[in-house]
PDB file of C-alpha atoms and ligand atoms in Angstrom:
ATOM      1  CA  UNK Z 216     -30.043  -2.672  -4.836  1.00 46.00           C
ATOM      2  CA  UNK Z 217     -33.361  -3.870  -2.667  1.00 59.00           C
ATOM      3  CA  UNK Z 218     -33.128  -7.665  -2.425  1.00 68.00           C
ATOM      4  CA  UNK Z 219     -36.031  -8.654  -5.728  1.00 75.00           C
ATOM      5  CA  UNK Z 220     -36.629 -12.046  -4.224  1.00 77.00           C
ATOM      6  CA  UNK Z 221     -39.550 -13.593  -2.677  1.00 79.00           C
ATOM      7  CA  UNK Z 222     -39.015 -15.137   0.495  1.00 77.00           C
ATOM      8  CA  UNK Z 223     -39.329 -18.836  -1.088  1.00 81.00           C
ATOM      9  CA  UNK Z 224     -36.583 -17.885  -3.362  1.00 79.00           C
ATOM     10  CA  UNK Z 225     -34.295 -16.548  -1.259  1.00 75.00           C
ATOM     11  CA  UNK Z 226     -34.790 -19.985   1.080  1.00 77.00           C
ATOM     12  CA  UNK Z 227     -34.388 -21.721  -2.239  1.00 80.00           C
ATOM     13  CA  UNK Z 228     -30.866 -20.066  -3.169  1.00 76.00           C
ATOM     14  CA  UNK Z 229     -29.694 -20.374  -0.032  1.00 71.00           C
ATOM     15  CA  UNK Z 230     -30.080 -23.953  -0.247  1.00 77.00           C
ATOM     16  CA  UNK Z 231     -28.339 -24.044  -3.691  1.00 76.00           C
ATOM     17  CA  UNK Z 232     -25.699 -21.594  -2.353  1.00 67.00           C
ATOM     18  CA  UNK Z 233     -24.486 -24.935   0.136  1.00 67.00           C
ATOM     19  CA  UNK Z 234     -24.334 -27.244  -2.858  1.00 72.00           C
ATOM     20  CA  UNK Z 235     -20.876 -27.472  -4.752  1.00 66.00           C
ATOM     21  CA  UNK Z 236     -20.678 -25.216  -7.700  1.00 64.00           C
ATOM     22  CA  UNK Z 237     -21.306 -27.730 -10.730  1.00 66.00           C
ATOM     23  CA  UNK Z 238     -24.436 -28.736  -8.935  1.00 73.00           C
ATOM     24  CA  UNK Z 239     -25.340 -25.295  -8.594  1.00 73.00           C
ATOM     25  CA  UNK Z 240     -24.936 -24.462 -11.821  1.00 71.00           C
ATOM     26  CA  UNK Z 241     -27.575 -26.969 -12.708  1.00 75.00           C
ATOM     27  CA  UNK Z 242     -29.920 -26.386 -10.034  1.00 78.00           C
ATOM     28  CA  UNK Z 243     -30.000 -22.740 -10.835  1.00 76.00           C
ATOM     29  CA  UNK Z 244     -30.974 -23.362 -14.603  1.00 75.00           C
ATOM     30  CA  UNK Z 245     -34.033 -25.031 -13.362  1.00 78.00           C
ATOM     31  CA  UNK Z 246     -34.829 -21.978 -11.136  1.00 79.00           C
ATOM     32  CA  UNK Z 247     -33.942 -19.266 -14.412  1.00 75.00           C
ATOM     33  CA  UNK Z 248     -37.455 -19.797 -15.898  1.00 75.00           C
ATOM     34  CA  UNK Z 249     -39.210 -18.266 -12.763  1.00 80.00           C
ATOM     35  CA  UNK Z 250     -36.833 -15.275 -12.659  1.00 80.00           C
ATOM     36  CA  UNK Z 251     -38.162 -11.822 -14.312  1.00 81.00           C
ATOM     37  CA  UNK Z 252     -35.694  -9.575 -15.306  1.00 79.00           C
ATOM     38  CA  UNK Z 253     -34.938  -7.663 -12.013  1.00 78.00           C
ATOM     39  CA  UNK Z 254     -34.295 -10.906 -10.762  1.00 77.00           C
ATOM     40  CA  UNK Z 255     -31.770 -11.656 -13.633  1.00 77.00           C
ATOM     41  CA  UNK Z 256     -30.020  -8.823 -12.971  1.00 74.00           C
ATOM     42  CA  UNK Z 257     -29.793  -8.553  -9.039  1.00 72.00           C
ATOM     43  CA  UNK Z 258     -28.030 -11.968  -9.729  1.00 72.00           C
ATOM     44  CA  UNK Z 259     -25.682 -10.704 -12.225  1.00 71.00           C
ATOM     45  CA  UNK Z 260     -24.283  -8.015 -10.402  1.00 68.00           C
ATOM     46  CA  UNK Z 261     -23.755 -10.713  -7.326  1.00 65.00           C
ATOM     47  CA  UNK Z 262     -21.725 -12.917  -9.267  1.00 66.00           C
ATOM     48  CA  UNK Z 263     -19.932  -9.712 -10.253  1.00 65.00           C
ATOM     49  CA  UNK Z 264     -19.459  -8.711  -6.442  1.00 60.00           C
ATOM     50  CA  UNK Z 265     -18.301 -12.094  -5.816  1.00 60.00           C
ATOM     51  CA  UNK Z 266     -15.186 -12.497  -8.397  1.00 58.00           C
ATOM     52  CA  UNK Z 267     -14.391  -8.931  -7.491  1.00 58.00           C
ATOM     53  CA  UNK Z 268     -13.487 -10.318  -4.345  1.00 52.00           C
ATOM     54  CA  UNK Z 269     -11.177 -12.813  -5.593  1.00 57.00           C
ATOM     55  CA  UNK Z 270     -13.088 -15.565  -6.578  1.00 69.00           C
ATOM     56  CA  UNK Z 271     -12.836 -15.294 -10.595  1.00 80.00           C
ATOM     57  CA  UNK Z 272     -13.349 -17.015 -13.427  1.00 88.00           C
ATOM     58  CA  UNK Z 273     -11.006 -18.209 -15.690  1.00 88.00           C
ATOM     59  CA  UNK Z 274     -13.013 -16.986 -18.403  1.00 92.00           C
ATOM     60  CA  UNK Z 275     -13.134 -13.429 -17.272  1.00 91.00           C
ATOM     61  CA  UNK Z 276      -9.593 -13.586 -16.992  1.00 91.00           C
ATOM     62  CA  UNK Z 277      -8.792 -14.835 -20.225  1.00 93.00           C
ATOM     63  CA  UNK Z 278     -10.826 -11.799 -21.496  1.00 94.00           C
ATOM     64  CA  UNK Z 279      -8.870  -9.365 -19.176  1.00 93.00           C
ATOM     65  CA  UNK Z 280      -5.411 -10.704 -20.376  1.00 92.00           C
ATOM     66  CA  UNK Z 281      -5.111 -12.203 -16.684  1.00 91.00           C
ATOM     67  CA  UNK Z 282      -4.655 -15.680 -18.267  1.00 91.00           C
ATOM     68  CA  UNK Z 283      -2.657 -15.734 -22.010  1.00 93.00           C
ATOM     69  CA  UNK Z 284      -4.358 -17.250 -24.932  1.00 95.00           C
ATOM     70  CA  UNK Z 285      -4.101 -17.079 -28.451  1.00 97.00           C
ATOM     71  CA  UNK Z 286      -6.474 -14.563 -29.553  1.00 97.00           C
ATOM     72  CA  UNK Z 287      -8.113 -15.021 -33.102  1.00 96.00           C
ATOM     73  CA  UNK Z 288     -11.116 -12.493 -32.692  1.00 97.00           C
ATOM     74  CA  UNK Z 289     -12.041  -9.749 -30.366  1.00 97.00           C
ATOM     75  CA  UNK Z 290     -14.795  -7.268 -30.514  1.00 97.00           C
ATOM     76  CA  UNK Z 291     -16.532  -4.687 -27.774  1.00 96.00           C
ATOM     77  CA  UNK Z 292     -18.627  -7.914 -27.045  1.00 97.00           C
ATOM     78  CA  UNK Z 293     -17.238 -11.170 -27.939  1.00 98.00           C
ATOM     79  CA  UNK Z 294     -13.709 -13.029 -28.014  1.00 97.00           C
ATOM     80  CA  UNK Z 295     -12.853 -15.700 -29.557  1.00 98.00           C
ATOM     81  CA  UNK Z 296      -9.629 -17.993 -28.609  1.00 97.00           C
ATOM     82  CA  UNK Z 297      -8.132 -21.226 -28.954  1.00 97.00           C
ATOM     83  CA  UNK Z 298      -8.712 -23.810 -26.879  1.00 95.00           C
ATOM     84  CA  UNK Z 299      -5.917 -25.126 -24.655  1.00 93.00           C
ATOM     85  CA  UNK Z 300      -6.841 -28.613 -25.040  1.00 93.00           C
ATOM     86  CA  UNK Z 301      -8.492 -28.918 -28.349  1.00 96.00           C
ATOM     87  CA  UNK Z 302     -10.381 -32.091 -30.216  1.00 96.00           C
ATOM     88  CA  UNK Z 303      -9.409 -31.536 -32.917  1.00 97.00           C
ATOM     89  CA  UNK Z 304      -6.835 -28.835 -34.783  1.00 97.00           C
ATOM     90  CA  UNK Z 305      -8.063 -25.401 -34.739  1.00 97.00           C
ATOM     91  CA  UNK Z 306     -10.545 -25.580 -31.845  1.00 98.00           C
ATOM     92  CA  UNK Z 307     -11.741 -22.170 -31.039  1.00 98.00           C
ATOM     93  CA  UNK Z 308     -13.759 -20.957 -27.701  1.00 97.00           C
ATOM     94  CA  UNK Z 309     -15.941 -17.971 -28.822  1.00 98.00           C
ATOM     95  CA  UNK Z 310     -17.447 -16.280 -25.357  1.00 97.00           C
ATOM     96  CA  UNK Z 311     -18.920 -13.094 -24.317  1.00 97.00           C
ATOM     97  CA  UNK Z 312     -16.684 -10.375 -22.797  1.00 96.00           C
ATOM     98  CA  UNK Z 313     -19.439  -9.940 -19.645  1.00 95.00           C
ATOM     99  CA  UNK Z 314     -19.788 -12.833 -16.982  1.00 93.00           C
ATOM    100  CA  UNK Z 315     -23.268 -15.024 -18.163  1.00 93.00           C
ATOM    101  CA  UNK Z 316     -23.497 -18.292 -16.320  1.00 91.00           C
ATOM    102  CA  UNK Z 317     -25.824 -19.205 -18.953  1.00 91.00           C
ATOM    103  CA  UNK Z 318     -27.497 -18.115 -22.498  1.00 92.00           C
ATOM    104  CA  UNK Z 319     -30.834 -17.515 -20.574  1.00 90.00           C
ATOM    105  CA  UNK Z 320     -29.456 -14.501 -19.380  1.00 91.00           C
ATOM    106  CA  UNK Z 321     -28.218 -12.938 -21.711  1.00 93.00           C
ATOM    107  CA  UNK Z 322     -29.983 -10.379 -23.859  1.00 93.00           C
ATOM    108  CA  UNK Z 323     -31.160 -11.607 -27.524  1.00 93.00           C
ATOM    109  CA  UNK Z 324     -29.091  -9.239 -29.517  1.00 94.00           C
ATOM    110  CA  UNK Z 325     -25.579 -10.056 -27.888  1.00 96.00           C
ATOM    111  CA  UNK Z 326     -26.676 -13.394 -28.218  1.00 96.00           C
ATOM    112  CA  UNK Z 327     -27.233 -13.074 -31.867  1.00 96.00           C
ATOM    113  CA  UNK Z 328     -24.184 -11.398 -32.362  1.00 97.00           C
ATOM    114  CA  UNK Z 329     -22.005 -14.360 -30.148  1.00 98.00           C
ATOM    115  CA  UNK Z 330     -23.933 -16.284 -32.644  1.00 97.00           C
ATOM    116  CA  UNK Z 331     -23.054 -13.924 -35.672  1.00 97.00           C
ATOM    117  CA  UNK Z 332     -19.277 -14.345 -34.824  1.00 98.00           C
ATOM    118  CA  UNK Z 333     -19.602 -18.378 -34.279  1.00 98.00           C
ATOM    119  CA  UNK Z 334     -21.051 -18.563 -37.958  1.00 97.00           C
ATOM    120  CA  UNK Z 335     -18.297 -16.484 -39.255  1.00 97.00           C
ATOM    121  CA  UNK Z 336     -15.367 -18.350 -37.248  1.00 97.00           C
ATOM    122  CA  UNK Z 337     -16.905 -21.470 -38.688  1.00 97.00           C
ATOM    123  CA  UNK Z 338     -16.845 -20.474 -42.326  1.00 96.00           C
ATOM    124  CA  UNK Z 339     -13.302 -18.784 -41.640  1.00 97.00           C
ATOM    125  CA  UNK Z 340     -11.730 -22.076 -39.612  1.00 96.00           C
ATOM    126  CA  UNK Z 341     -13.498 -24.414 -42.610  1.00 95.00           C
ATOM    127  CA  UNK Z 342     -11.748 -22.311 -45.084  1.00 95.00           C
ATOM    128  CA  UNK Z 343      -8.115 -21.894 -43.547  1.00 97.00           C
ATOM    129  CA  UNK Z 344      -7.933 -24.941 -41.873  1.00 97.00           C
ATOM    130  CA  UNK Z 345      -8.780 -27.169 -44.744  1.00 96.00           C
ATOM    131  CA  UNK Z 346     -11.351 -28.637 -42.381  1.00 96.00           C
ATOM    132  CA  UNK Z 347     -14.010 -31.629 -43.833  1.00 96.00           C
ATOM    133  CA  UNK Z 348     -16.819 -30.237 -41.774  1.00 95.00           C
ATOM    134  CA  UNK Z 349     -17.268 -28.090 -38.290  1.00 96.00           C
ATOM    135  CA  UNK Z 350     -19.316 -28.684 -35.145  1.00 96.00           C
ATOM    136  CA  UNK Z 351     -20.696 -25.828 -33.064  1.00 96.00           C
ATOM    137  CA  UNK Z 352     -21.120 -26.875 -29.861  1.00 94.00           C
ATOM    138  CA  UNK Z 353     -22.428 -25.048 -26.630  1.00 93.00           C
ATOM    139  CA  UNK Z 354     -23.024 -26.394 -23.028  1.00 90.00           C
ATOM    140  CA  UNK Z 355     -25.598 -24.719 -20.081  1.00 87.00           C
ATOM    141  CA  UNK Z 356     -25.543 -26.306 -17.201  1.00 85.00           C
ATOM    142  CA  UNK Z 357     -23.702 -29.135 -15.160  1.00 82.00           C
ATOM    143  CA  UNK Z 358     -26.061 -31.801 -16.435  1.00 85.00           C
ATOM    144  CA  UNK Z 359     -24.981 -30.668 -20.336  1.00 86.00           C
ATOM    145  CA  UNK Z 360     -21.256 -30.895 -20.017  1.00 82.00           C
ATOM    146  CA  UNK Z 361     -20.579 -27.199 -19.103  1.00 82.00           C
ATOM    147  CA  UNK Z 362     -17.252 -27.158 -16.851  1.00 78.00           C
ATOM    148  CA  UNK Z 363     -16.999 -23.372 -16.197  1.00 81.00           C
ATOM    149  CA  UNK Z 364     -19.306 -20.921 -14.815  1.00 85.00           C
ATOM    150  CA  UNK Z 365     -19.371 -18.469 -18.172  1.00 92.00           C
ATOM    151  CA  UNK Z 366     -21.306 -18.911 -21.221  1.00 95.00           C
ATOM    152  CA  UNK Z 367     -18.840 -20.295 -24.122  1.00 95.00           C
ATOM    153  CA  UNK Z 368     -19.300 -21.886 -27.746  1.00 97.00           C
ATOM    154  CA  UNK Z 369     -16.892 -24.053 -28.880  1.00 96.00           C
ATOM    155  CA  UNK Z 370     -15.864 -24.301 -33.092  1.00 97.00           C
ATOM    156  CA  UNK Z 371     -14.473 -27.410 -33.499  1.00 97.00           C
ATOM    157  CA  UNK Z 372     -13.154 -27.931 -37.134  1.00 97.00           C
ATOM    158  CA  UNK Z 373     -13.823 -31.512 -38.086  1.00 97.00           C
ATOM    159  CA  UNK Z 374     -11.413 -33.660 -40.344  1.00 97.00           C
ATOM    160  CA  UNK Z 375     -11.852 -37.231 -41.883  1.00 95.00           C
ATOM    161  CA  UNK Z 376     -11.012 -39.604 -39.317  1.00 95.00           C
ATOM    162  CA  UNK Z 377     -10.621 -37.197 -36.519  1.00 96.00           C
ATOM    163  CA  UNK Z 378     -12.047 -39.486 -33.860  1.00 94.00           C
ATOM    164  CA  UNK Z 379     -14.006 -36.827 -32.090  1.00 94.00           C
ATOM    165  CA  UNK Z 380     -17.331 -38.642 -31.897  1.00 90.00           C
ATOM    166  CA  UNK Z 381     -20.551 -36.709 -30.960  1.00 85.00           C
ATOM    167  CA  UNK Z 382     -22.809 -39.406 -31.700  1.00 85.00           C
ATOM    168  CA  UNK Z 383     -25.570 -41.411 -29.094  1.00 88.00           C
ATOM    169  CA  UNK Z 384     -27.625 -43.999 -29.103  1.00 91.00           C
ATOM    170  CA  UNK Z 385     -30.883 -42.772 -29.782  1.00 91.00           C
ATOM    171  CA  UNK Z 386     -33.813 -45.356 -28.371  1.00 92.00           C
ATOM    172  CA  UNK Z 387     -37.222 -44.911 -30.836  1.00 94.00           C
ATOM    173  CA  UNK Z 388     -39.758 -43.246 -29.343  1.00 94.00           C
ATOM    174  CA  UNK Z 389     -43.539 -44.258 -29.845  1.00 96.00           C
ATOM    175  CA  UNK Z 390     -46.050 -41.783 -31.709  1.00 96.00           C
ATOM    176  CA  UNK Z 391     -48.383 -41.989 -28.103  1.00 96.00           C
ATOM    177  CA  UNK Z 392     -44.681 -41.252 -26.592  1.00 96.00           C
ATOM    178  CA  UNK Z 393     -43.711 -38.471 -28.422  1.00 96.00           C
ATOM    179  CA  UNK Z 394     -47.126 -36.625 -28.321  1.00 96.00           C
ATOM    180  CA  UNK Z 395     -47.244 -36.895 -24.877  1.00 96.00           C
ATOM    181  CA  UNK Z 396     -43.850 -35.065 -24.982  1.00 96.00           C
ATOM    182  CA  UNK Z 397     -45.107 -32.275 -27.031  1.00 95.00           C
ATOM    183  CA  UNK Z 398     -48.357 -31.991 -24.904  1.00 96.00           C
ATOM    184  CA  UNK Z 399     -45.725 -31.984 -21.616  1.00 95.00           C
ATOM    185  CA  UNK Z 400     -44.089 -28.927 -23.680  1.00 94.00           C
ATOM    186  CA  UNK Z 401     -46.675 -26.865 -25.194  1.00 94.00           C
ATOM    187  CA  UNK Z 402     -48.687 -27.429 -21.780  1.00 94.00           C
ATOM    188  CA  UNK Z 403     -48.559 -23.512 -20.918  1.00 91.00           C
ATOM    189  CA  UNK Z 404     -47.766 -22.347 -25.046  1.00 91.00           C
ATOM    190  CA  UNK Z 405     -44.505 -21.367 -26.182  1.00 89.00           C
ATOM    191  CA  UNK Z 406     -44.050 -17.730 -27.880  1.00 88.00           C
ATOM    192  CA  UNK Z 407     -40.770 -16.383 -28.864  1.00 84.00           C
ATOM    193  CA  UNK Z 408     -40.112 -13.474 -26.448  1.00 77.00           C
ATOM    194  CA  UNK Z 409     -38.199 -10.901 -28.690  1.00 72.00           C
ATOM    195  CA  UNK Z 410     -36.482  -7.886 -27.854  1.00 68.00           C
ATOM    196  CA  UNK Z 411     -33.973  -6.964 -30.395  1.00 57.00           C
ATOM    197  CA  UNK Z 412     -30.770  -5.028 -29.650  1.00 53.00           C
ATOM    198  CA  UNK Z 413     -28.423  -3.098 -31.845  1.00 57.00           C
ATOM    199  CA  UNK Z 414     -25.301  -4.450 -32.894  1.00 56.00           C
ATOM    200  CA  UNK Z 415     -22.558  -3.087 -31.664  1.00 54.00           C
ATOM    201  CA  UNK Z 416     -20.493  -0.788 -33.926  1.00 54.00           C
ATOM    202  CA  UNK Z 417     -16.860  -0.422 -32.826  1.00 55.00           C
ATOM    203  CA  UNK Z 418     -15.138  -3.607 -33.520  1.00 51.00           C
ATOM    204  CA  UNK Z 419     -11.714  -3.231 -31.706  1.00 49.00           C
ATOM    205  CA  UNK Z 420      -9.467  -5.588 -33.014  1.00 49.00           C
ATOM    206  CA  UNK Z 421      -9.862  -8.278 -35.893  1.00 48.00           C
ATOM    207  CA  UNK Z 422      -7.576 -10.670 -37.021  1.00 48.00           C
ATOM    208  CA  UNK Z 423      -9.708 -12.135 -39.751  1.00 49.00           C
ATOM    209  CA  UNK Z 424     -12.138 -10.131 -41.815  1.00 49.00           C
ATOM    210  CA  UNK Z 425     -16.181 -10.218 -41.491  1.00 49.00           C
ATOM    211  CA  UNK Z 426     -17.869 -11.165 -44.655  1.00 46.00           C
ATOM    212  CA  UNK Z 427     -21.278 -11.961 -45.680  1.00 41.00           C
ATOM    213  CA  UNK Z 428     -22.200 -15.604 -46.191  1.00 41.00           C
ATOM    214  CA  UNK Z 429     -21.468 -17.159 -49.647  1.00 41.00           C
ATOM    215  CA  UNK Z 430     -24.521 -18.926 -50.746  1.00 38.00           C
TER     216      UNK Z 430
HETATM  217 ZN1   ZN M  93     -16.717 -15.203 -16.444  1.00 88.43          ZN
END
């Protein structure tokens, strides 16, 4: 595949290729927005190249059985596992079976069905855990807490007293303030870029059944 990149890019990645990888990470989020879907793609199959010369990720090898976990959900797109060092009891990673860095490159309709299987796990880890309430968490990027190079959402089961904490200090915000924020944001308009995607059919192996949402 032709190299998609303008020269300014290509200086630009070079320069985040020196930095160390949690920096990347971040730096590379900011650069996402300016990528078209070529783009996207030419650097998808690079970060393939690159752990198929060694370099892997422990998430990709949790999903080829490289690394053991305890399973609790697998489909033809998704897996879902327990986390090795959990907050609270029950903790569950749910991830995408291909390498994403980050949600903005994936397509919508895996990530609606990551998303699908997140709401389920919830409902099913509320239920058999004899959880109080759940969090669903997800981190992109360095600066958001994200410690590993593949898109994952955690489930975290939440009990009375648990002393996971989640909470910050928010500072009030002026009216001017905060309509200067929206103007910052709606600057160029926002519009929800859709392209829908089937869901897949085969589900491989399940350890806990699907079910619609009780109202
Ligand atoms: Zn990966």
């Amino acid at each position: 595949m032709q190299n998609p990149f303008s020269e300014e890019q290509v200086r630009q990645l070079n320069e985040i290729g020196k930095l160390p990888p949690t920096e990347q990470q971040a730096k590379l989020q900011a650069m996402f927005s300016t990528f078209n879907e070529e783009q996207i793609k030419f650097l998808q199959n690079q970060q393939k190249a690159v752990q198929e010369q060694g370099g892997q990720c422990p998430f990709c090898m949790i999903v080829e059985g490289k690394i053991p976990s305890q399973k609790i959900y697998e489909d033809d797109q998704v897996i879902a596992v327990l986390d090795i060092n959990p907050a609270t009891r029950g903790h569950t990673l749910v991830m995408p079976k291909k390498h994403y860095a980050l949600t903005a490159q994936m397509p919508d309709g895996e990530l609606a069905h990551l998303f699908m299987v997140v709401n389920n796990l919830a409902k099913h880890l509320f239920e058999t855990m004899k959880a109080e309430g759940t969090n669903i968490f997800l981190a992109n990027g360095a600066a958001a807490g994200q410690r590993a190079p593949h898109v994952f959402v955690h489930v975290i089961p939440r009990y009375n007293g648990d002393g996971v904490n989640f909470e910050w200090e928010g500072k009030k915000a002026e009216d001017e303030e905060l309509a200067k924020i929206r103007e910052q944001i709606l600057k160029e308009g926002f519009e929800i870029k859709e392209e829908v995607e089937e869901e897949p059919e085969e589900i491989i192996e399940h350890e806990f059944e699907m079910s619609e949402r009780i109202p």
